[in-house]
Short mmCIF file of C-alpha atoms in Angstrom, two decimals:
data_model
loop_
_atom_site.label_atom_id
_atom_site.label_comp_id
_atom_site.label_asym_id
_atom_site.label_seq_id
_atom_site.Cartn_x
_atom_site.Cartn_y
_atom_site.Cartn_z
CA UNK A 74 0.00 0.00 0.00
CA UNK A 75 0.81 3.74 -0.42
CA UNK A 76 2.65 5.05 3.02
CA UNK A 77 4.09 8.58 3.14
CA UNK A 78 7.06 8.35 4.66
CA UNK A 79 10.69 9.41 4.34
CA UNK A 80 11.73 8.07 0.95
CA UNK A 81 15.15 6.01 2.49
CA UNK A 82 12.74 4.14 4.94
CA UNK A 83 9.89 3.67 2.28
CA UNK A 84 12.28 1.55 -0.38
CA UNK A 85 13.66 -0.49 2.95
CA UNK A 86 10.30 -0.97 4.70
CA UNK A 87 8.09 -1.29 1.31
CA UNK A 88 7.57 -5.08 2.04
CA UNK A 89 6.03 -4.50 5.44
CA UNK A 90 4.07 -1.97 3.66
CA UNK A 91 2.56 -4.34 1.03
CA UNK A 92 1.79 -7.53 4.38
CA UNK A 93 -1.78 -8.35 4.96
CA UNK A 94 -1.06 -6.90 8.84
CA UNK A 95 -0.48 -3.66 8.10
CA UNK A 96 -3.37 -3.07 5.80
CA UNK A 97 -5.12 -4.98 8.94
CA UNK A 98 -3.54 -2.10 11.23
CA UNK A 99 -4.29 0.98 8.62
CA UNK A 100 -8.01 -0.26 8.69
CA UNK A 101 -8.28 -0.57 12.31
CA UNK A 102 -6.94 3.03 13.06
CA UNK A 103 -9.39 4.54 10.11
CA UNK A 104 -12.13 2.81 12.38
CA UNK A 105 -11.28 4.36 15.66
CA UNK A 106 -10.59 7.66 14.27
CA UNK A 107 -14.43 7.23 12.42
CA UNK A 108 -15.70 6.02 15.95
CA UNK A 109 -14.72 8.86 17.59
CA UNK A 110 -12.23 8.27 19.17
CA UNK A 111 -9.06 10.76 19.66
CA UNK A 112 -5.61 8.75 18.27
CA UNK A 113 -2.32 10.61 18.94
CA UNK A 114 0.10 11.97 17.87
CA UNK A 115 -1.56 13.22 14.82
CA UNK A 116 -1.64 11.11 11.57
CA UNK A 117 0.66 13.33 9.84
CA UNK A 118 3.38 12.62 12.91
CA UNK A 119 2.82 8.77 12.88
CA UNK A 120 6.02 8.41 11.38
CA UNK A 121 7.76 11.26 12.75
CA UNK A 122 10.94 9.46 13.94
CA UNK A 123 11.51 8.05 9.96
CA UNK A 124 10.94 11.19 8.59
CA UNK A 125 13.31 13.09 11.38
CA UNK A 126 16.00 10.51 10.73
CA UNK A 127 16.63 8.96 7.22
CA UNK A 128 17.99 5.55 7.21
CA UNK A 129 21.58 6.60 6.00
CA UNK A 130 21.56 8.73 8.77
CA UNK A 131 21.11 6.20 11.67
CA UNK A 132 23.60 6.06 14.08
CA UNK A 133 22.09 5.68 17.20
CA UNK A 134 18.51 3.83 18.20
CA UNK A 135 16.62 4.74 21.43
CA UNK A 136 13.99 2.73 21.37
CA UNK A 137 10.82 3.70 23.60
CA UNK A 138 7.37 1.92 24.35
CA UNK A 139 4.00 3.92 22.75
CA UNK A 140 3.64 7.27 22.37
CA UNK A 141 2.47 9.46 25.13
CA UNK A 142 -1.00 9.81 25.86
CA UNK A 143 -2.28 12.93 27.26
CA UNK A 144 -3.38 16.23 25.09
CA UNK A 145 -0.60 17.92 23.22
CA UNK A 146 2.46 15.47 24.32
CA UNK A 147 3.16 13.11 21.72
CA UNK A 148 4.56 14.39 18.27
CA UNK A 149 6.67 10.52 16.58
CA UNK A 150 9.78 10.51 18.69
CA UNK A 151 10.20 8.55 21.47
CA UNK A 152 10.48 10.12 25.11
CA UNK A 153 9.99 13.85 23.77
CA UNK A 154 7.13 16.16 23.73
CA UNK A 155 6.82 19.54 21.41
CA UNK A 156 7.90 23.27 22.58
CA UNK A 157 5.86 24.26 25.31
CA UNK A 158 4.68 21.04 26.78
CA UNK A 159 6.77 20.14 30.30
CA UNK A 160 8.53 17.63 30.14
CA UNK A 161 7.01 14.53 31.75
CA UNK A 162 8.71 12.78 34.74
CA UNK A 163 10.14 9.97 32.71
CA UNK A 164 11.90 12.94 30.22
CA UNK A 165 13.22 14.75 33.44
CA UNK A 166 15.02 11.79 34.36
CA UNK A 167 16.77 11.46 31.27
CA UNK A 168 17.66 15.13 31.43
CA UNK A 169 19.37 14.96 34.79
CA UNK A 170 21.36 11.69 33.95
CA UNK A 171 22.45 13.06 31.05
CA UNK A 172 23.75 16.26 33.05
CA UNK A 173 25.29 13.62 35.67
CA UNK A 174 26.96 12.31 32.71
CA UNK A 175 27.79 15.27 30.65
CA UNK A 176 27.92 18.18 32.33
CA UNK A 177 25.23 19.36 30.14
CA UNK A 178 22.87 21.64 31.14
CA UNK A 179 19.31 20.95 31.56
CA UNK A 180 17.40 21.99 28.75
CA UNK A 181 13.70 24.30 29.55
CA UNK A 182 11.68 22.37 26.93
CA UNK A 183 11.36 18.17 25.93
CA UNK A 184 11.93 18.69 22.76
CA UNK A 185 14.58 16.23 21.13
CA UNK A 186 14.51 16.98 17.55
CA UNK A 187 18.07 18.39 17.54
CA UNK A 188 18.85 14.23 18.39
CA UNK A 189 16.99 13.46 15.72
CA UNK A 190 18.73 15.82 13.35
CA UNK A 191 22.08 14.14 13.92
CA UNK A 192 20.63 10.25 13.40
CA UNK A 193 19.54 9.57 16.96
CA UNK A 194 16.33 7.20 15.57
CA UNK A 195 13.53 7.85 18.25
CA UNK A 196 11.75 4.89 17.95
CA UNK A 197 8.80 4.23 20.01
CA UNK A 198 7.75 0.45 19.00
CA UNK A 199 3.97 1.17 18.84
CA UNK A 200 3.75 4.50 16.64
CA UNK A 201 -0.27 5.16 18.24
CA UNK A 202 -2.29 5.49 21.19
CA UNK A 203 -6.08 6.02 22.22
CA UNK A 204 -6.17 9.40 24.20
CA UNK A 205 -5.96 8.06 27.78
CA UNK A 206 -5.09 4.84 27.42
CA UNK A 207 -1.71 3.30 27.51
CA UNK A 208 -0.23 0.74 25.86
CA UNK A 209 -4.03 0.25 23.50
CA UNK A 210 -2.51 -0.01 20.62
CA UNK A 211 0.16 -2.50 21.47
CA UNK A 212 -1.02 -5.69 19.99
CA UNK A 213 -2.64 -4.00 16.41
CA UNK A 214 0.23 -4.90 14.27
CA UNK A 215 2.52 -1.99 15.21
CA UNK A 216 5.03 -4.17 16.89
CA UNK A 217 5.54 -6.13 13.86
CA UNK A 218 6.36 -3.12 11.97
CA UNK A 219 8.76 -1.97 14.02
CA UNK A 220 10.37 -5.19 14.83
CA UNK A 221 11.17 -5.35 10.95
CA UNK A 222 12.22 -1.76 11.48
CA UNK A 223 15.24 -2.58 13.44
CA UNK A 224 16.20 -5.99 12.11
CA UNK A 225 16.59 -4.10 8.79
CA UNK A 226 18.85 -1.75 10.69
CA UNK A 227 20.83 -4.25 12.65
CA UNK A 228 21.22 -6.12 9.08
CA UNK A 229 21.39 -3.77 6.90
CA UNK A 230 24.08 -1.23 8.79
CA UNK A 231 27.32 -1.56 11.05
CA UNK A 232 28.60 -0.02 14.44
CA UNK A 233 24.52 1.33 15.95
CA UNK A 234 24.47 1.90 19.33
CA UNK A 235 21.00 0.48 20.24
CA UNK A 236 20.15 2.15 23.74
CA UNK A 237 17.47 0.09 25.22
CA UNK A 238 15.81 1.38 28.40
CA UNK A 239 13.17 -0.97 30.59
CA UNK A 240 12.44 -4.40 30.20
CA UNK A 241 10.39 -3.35 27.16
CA UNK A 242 13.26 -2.25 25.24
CA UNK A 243 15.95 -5.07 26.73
CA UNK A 244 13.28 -7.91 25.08
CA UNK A 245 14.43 -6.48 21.33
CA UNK A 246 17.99 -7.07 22.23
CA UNK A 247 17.43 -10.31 20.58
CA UNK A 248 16.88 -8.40 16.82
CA UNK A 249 20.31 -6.75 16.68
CA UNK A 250 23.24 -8.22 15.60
CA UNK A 251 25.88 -8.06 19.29
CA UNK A 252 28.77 -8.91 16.94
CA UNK A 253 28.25 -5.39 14.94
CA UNK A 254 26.36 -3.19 16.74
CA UNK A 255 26.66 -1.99 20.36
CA UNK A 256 23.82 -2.48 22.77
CA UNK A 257 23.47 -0.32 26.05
CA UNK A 258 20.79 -1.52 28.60
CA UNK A 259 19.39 -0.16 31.56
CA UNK A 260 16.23 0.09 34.10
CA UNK A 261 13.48 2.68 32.61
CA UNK A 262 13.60 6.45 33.35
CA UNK A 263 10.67 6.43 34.72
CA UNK A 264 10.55 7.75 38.74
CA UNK A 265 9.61 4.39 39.77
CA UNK A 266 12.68 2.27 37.87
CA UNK A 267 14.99 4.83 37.60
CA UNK A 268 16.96 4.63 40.60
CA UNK A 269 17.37 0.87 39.92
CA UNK A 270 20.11 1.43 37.30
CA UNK A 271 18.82 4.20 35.06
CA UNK A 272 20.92 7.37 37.11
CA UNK A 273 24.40 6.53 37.21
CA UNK A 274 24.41 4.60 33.69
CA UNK A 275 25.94 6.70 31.38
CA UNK A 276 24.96 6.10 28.23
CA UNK A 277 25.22 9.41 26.59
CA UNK A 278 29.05 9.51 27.16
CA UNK A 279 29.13 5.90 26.28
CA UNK A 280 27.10 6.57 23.09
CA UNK A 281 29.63 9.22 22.41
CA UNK A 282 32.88 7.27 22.75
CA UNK A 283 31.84 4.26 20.56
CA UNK A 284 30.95 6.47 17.88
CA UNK A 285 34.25 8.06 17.77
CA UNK A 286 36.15 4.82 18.30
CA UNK A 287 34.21 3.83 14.93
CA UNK A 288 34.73 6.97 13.11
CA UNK A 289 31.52 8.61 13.48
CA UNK A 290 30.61 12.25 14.85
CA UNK A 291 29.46 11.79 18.43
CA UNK A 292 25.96 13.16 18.76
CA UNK A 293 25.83 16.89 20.43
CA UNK A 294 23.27 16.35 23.26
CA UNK A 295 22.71 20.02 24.03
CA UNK A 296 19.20 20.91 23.51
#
């Protein structure tokens, strides 16, 4: 089926495109959004993360859960939230291990486009979510998609730091290549995990170092 989406990602994810169960998954969005019901983030942002980060650019994967799930929060990238939304608690955590790490100051907005921009992939692996409801679009086919998402990226490229938060994340270690990529794993950011392994990781600087070891520009995490 026709998908707009970033042209790089569209030749390597065309067969996913064209599989019975995401025709299945198209259909059953069209039907909530008909019954009323409020999907987010908006259908032009479904694919923000692609669109943010061709595949040639891909250097780093942080791979999140579903999008967020209150008014005005969720925009395709994993973990961030537009200008002028505060950051939620999960975001804040991030922000203050990654000043732990860096030295970097903490930013006054959630918005991580500028990752993005320099081929940080912010992959959430469901790409909707009912207004209000976590997690309810989980088992519509989304998964697949994105599964397929980063085996193509674990086959297709070399030297990816996958960062993999929460036991979520740590259960797509097995779709990436150890041998050629480098995989970072820790408890969520959210206030409840965090302090179980999250703070104190440092996987920004880590990020940072195996790029340059494998002649790639480190990402600039200043927002």
């Amino acid at each position: 089926m026709e998908v707009t989406i970033e042209s790089s990602w569209k030749s390597i994810l065309q067969p996913e495109f064209d599989k019975p169960y995401f025709q299945e998954l198209v259909t059953f969005i069209k039907s909530e959004i008909s019954n009323g019901k409020t999907i987010y983030p908006p259908g032009k942002l479904f694919f923000n993360a692609f669109d943010q980060t061709p595949f040639d650019q891909v250097k780093v994967v942080l791979l999140g859960q579903d999008p967020y799930h209150n008014p005005g929060q969720a925009h395709g990238l994993c973990f961030s939230v537009p200008n002028g939304i505060t950051p939620p608690p999960s975001l804040k955590n991030i922000f203050k291990e990654l000043h732990d790490d860096l030295g970097i100051p903490i930013p006054n907005h959630g918005n991580l486009t500028n990752w993005a921009k320099q081929g940080v992939l912010l992959l959430n692996t469901s790409l909707t979510v009912r207004r209000n409801e976590p997690a309810s679009h989980s088992q519509i086919g989304w998964q697949q998609f994105t599964d397929a998402t980063i085996r193509q990226i674990s086959e297709k490229k070399d030297s990816v730091v996958f960062i993999l938060w929460g036991a979520h994340a740590k259960n797509k270690r097995i779709l990436i290549d150890p041998h050629k990529h480098f995989i970072l794993t820790a408890s969520h950011p959210s206030p409840y995990s965090a302090s179980n392994g999250f703070f104190g990781c440092k996987h920004f600087s880590k990020t940072n170092n195996w790029l340059i070891n494998h002649g790639k520009t480190p990402v600039d995490w200043n927002l």
